[in-house]
Short mmCIF file of C-alpha atoms in Angstrom, two decimals:
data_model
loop_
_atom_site.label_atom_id
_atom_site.label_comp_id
_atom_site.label_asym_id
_atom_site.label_seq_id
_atom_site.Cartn_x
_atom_site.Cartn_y
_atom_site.Cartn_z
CA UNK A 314 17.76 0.72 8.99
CA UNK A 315 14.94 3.04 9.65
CA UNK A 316 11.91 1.59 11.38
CA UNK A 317 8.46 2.94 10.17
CA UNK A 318 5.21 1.33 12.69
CA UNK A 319 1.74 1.41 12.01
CA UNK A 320 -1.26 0.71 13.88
CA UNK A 321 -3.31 -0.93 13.48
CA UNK A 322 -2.41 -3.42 11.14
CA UNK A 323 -5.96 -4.05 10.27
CA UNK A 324 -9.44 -2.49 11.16
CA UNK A 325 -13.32 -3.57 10.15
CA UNK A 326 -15.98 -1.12 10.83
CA UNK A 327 -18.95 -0.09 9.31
CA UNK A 328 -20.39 1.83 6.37
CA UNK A 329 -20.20 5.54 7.48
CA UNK A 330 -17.95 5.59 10.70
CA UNK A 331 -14.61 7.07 10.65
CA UNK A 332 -11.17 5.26 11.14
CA UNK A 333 -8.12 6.24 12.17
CA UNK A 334 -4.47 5.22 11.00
CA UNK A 335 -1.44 6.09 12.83
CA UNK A 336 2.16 6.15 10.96
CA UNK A 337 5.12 6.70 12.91
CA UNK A 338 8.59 6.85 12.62
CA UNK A 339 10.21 4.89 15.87
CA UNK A 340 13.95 6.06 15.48
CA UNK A 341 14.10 8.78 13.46
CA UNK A 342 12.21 12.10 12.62
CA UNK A 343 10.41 12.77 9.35
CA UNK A 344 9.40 15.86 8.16
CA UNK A 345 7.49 14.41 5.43
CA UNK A 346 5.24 10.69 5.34
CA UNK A 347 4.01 9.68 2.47
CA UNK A 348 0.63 7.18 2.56
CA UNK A 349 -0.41 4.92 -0.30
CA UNK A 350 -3.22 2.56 -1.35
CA UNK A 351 -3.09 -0.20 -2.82
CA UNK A 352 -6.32 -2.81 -3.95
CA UNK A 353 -5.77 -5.80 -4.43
CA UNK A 354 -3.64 -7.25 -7.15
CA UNK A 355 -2.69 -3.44 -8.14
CA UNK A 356 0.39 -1.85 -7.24
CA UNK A 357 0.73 1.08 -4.32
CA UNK A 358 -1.05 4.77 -5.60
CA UNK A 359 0.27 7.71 -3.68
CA UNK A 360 -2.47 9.24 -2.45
CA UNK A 361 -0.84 12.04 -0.47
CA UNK A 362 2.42 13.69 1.03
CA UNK A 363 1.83 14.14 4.55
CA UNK A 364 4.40 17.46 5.61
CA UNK A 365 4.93 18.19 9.21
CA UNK A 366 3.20 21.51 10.30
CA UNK A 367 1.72 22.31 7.49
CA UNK A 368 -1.20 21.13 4.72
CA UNK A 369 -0.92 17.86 3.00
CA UNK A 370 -0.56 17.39 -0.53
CA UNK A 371 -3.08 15.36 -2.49
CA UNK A 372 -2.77 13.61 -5.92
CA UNK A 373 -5.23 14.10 -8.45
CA UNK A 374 -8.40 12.48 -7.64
CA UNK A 375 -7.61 11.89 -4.07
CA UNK A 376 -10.77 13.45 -1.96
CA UNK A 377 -8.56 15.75 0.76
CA UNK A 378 -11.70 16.13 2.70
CA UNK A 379 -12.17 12.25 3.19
CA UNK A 380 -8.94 11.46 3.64
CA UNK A 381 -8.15 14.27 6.52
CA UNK A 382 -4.20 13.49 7.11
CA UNK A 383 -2.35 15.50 10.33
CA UNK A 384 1.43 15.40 10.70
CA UNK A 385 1.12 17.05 14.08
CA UNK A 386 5.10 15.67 14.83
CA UNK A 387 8.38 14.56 13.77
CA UNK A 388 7.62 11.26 14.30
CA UNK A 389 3.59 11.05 14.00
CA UNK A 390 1.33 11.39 10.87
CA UNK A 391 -2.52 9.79 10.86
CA UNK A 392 -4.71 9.24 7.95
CA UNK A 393 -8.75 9.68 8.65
CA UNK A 394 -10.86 7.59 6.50
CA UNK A 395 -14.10 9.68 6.91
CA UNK A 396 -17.40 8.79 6.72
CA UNK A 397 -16.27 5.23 4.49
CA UNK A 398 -17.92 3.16 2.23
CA UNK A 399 -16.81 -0.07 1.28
CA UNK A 400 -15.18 1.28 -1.89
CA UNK A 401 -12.77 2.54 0.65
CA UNK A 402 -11.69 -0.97 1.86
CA UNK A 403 -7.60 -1.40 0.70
CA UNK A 404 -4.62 -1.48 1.77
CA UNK A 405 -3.49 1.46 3.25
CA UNK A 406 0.33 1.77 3.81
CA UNK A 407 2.88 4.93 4.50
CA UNK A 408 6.55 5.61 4.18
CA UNK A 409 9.17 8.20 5.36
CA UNK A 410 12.49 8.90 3.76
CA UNK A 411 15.26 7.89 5.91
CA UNK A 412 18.01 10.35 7.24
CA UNK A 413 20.39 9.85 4.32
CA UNK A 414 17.38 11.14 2.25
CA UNK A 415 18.04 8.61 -0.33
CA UNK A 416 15.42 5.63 0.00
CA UNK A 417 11.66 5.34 1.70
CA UNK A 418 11.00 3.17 4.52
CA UNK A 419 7.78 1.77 4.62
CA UNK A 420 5.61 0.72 7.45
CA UNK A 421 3.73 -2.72 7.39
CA UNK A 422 0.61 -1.20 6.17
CA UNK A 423 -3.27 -1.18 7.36
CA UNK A 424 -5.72 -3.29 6.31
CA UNK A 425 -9.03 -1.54 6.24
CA UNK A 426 -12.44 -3.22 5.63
CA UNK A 427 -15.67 -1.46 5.19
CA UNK A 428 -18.45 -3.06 5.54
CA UNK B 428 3.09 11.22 -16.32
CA UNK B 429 5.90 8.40 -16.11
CA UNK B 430 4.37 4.81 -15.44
CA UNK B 431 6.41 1.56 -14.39
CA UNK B 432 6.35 -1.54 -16.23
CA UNK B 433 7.60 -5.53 -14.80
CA UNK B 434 7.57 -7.94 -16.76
CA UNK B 435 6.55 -11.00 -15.93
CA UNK B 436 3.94 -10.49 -14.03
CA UNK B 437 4.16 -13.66 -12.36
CA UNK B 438 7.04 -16.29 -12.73
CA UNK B 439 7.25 -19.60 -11.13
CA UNK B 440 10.72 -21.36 -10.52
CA UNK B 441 12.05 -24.77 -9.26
CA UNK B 442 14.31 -24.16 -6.50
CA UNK B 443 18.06 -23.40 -6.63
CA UNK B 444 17.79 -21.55 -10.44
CA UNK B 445 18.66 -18.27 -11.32
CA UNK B 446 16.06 -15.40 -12.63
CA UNK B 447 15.47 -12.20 -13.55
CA UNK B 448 12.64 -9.52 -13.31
CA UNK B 449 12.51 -6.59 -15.78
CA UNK B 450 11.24 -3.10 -14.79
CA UNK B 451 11.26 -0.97 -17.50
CA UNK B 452 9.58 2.80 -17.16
CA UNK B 453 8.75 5.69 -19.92
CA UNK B 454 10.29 8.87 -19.15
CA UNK B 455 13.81 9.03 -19.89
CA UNK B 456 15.22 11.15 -16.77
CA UNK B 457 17.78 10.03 -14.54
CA UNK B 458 16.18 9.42 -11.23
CA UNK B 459 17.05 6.58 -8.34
CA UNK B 460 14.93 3.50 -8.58
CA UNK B 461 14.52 1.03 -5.29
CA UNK B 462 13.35 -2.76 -5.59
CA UNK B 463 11.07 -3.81 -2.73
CA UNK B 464 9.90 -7.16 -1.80
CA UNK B 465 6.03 -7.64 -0.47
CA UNK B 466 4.54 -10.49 0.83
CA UNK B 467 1.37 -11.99 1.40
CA UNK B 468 -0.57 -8.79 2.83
CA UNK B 469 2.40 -6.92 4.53
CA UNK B 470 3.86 -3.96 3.84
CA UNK B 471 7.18 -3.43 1.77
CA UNK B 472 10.65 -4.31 2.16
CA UNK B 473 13.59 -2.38 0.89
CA UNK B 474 16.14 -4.64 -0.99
CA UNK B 475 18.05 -2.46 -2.96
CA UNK B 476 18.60 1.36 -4.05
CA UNK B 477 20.30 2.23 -7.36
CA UNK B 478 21.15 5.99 -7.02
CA UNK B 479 20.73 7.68 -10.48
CA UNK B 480 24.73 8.04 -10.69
CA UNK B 481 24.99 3.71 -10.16
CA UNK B 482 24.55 1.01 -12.70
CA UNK B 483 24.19 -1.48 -10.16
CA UNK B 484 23.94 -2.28 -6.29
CA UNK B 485 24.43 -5.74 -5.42
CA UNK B 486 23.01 -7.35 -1.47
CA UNK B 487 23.90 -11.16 -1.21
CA UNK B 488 22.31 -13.34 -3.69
CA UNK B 489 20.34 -10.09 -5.27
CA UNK B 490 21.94 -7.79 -7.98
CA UNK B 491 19.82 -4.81 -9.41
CA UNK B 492 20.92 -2.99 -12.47
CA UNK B 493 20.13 0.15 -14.14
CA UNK B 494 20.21 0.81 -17.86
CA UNK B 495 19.15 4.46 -18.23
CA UNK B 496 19.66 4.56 -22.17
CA UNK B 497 17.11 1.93 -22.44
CA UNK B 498 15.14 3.21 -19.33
CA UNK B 499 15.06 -0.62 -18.17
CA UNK B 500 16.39 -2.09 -14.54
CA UNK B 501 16.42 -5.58 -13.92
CA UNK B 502 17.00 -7.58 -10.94
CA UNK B 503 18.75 -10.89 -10.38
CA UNK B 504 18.05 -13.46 -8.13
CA UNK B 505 20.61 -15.84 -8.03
CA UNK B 506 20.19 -19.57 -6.24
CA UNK B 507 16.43 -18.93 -5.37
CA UNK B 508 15.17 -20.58 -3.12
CA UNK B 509 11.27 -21.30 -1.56
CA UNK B 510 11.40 -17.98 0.97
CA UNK B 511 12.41 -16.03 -1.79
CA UNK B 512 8.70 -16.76 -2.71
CA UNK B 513 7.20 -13.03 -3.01
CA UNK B 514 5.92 -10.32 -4.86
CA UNK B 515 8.46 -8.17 -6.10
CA UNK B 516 7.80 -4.22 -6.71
CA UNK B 517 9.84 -2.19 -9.13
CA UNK B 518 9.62 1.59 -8.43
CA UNK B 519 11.13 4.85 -9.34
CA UNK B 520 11.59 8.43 -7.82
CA UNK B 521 9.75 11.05 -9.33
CA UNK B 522 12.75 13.79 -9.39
CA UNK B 523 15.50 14.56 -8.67
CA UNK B 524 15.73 15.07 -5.03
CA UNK B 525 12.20 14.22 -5.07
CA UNK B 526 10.79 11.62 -2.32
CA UNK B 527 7.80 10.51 -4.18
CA UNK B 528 7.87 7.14 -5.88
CA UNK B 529 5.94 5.52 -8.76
CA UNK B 530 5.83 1.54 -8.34
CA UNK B 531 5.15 -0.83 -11.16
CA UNK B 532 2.29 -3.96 -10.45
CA UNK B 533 4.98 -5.92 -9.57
CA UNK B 534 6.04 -9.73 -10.06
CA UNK B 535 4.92 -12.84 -8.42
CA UNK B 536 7.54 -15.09 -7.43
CA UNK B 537 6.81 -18.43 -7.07
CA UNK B 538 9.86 -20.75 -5.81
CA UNK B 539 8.72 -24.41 -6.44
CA UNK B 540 10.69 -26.43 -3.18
#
């Protein structure tokens, strides 16, 4: 199947610094990511669909200037936490549908911590 | 806005039984729905796709079903056993040729060795 990496696969920093989170697809291309969030004991929110050359979408209530997302590639999309507080700190985690455009593969998710 | 149900939310099982988890979801429409398995802070794992055209897709000791009249899926675990200890997320596509996916809260598993 479809491999989806992500790195890193966890990441402390402090209150008001930025963090990047890569999401790639290893052996296949994908026009569109999708990245979710997920606190704990809650299920996985989408937060946004990542597109490749153009604007991401964002849900409703999703801050698209905090969460700056680039899909510069087939195979590439990164999510920038800016400026984060600790209400930021989850579990950050993106898929990308597979070639036979039926099912999401998801990558192994980040686990950020604010402090 | 469609939302995903599972019932139980968590279930605990002495080894070697048989169970089911219930998804059940609101809106009516006919879209594919995919089972994942997540453990312990990792991501998700795909165990089984039931294309909106399918009643059921079946992958070794796992069988999912899908009941569109009654907007329900369950899945079927038979012979569990301790690494089948997980939480298991029910979750459906948002359209139809739509990528996006809505995932219930899940169910613990707990397979008691």
């Amino acid at each position: 199947g479809a491999v989806v990496s992500q790195h890193p696969s966890w990441v402390i920093c402090k209150s008001g610094t930025s963090v990047k989170i890569e999401c790639r697809s290893l052996d296949f291309q994908a026009t569109t990511m999708f990245w979710y969030r997920q606190f704990p004991k809650q299920s996985l929110m989408l937060m946004a669909t990542s597109n490749e050359g153009s604007k991401a979408t964002y849900e409703q209530g999703v801050e698209k200037d905090k969460f700056l997302i680039n899909h510069a590639s087939l195979t590439l999309s990164t999510l920038t936490v800016t400026s984060a507080h600790p209400e930021d700190s989850s579990f950050y985690i993106c898929s990308a549908p597979g070639l036979a455009g039926h099912e999401q593969f998801f990558g192994p998710g980040t686990r950020l911590t604010v402090l | 806005k469609q939302e995903v149900t599972q019932i139980p939310a968590a279930l605990s099982v002495p080894e070697g039984e048989n169970l089911v988890l219930n998804c059940s979801f609101t809106d009516s429409a006919i879209y594919n729905l995919q089972w994942f398995r997540q453990d312990p802070g990792k991501g998700l794992t795909s165990l089984l796709l039931i294309q909106s055209s399918q009643r059921e897709q079946t992958s070794g000791r796992l069988n999912a079903s899908l009941d569109k009249s009654s907007g329900r899926s369950t899945l079927y675990i038979a012979a569990s056993q301790p690494g089948d200890s997980a939480t298991y997320l029910c979750a459906r596509y948002s359209g139809a040729g739509s990528y996006q996916l809505t995932f219930g809260k899940g169910t613990k598993l707990s397979v008691i060795p």
